[in-house]
XYZ file of C-alpha atoms in Angstrom:
148
model
C 108.937 78.127 109.980
C 108.499 82.182 108.859
C 107.996 84.216 111.528
C 107.283 87.988 111.490
C 105.607 91.153 112.848
C 101.797 91.418 111.781
C 99.901 94.605 112.332
C 97.361 95.664 109.766
C 96.973 91.779 108.455
C 98.387 92.596 104.588
C 101.764 91.205 104.806
C 100.306 87.838 106.604
C 97.187 87.537 104.006
C 99.714 87.812 100.937
C 102.155 85.324 102.363
C 99.130 82.895 103.236
C 97.952 83.137 99.779
C 101.718 82.625 97.983
C 101.965 79.700 100.525
C 98.895 77.970 99.140
C 99.377 78.766 95.705
C 103.079 77.442 95.593
C 101.564 74.187 97.696
C 104.358 74.930 100.458
C 104.607 73.202 103.881
C 106.252 75.698 106.103
C 104.123 77.246 108.917
C 103.607 81.049 108.573
C 103.497 82.695 112.112
C 102.368 86.288 112.695
C 103.356 88.090 115.695
C 100.507 90.504 116.385
C 102.566 93.703 117.423
C 99.726 95.783 118.640
C 95.880 95.329 120.052
C 94.480 95.582 116.549
C 90.701 94.560 116.415
C 87.305 95.978 117.269
C 83.941 95.132 117.998
C 83.305 94.270 114.434
C 86.324 92.346 113.501
C 89.341 90.895 115.064
C 92.654 90.916 113.620
C 92.508 87.378 112.555
C 89.288 87.848 110.779
C 90.711 90.756 109.145
C 93.886 88.685 107.609
C 91.238 85.954 106.431
C 89.105 88.543 104.838
C 92.395 89.819 103.325
C 93.672 86.785 102.129
C 90.730 85.572 100.759
C 90.155 88.821 98.824
C 93.657 88.616 97.405
C 92.880 85.032 96.458
C 89.671 86.084 94.457
C 91.460 89.163 93.079
C 94.163 86.748 91.658
C 91.287 84.434 90.281
C 93.000 81.222 92.078
C 89.950 79.819 93.203
C 91.476 79.210 96.592
C 89.388 79.626 100.085
C 91.531 80.199 102.949
C 90.022 79.305 106.539
C 91.296 79.553 110.315
C 93.423 76.379 109.542
C 95.440 78.342 107.381
C 96.132 81.211 109.631
C 98.701 81.274 112.694
C 98.720 84.412 114.500
C 100.260 84.694 118.161
C 98.541 87.730 119.733
C 100.524 87.079 123.233
C 103.150 89.480 122.782
C 101.347 92.916 122.197
C 102.388 94.311 125.488
C 101.070 97.426 126.440
C 99.985 98.291 122.928
C 101.686 100.062 120.002
C 104.762 102.105 120.512
C 105.026 101.150 124.137
C 108.516 99.287 124.554
C 108.129 96.481 127.036
C 111.376 94.910 128.595
C 110.998 91.826 126.110
C 111.304 94.425 123.159
C 114.288 96.056 124.650
C 116.054 92.536 125.408
C 115.434 91.616 121.911
C 116.647 94.977 120.115
C 119.839 94.715 122.393
C 120.365 90.826 121.941
C 120.504 91.073 117.877
C 122.118 94.613 117.781
C 124.811 93.342 120.047
C 125.237 89.477 118.755
C 124.304 90.026 115.060
C 124.582 93.670 114.260
C 121.061 93.589 113.088
C 119.117 96.661 113.969
C 115.294 96.126 115.010
C 112.863 99.029 115.604
C 110.651 98.710 119.174
C 107.474 98.924 117.314
C 107.439 96.234 114.730
C 110.353 93.952 114.376
C 111.766 94.355 117.962
C 108.321 93.179 119.421
C 108.085 90.151 116.977
C 111.610 89.155 117.507
C 110.743 89.379 121.331
C 107.783 87.079 120.507
C 110.159 84.528 118.448
C 112.857 84.536 121.188
C 110.034 83.879 123.887
C 108.554 80.749 121.893
C 112.225 79.699 121.371
C 112.861 79.682 124.728
C 109.318 78.005 125.672
C 110.273 75.024 123.134
C 108.067 75.803 120.488
C 110.359 74.736 117.770
C 112.373 71.503 117.595
C 115.982 71.679 117.203
C 116.016 70.368 113.537
C 113.590 72.695 112.143
C 114.437 75.908 110.099
C 113.019 78.986 111.559
C 113.133 82.347 109.474
C 112.584 85.789 110.863
C 111.330 88.172 108.563
C 112.642 91.823 109.114
C 109.629 93.941 107.751
C 111.718 97.208 108.137
C 110.979 100.006 110.923
C 114.509 100.944 111.546
C 113.932 104.838 111.302
C 111.657 104.184 114.395
C 115.014 103.565 116.597
C 115.676 107.237 116.433
C 112.619 108.093 118.296
C 113.034 105.428 121.114
C 116.777 105.940 120.886
C 117.198 107.256 124.892
C 114.912 104.577 126.206
C 116.971 101.683 124.289
C 120.529 102.362 125.270
């Protein structure tokens, strides 16, 4: 499993195309970190659009569908930049136990989603799960007083 923060859809679209090109069997799961989408297009539709545009641009002949897309939209909380108790717990847990800093806007929220999924038993004990830290550490400074 590869789990990461998904917001604009570009990272997830690129990973989906790469996975198909390399014929890999791991699962790519984006944790939606905000309430993206509008009346015209949802985040899932945007990701598929980007993935298929990338595949066309690369001349791969691939066509990705909803079966290629795994997007968990259950952890966006109150919206972009609003720190939830789960976000705060994830940030403090990783900083305290692993020395890894997560920001409250992207990676902290995605890790909160991953932690919840682990607690819910979404992964077998023999499965490998990689959390991809996509950055955002400078945002810690703006939220420092609410995280300590």
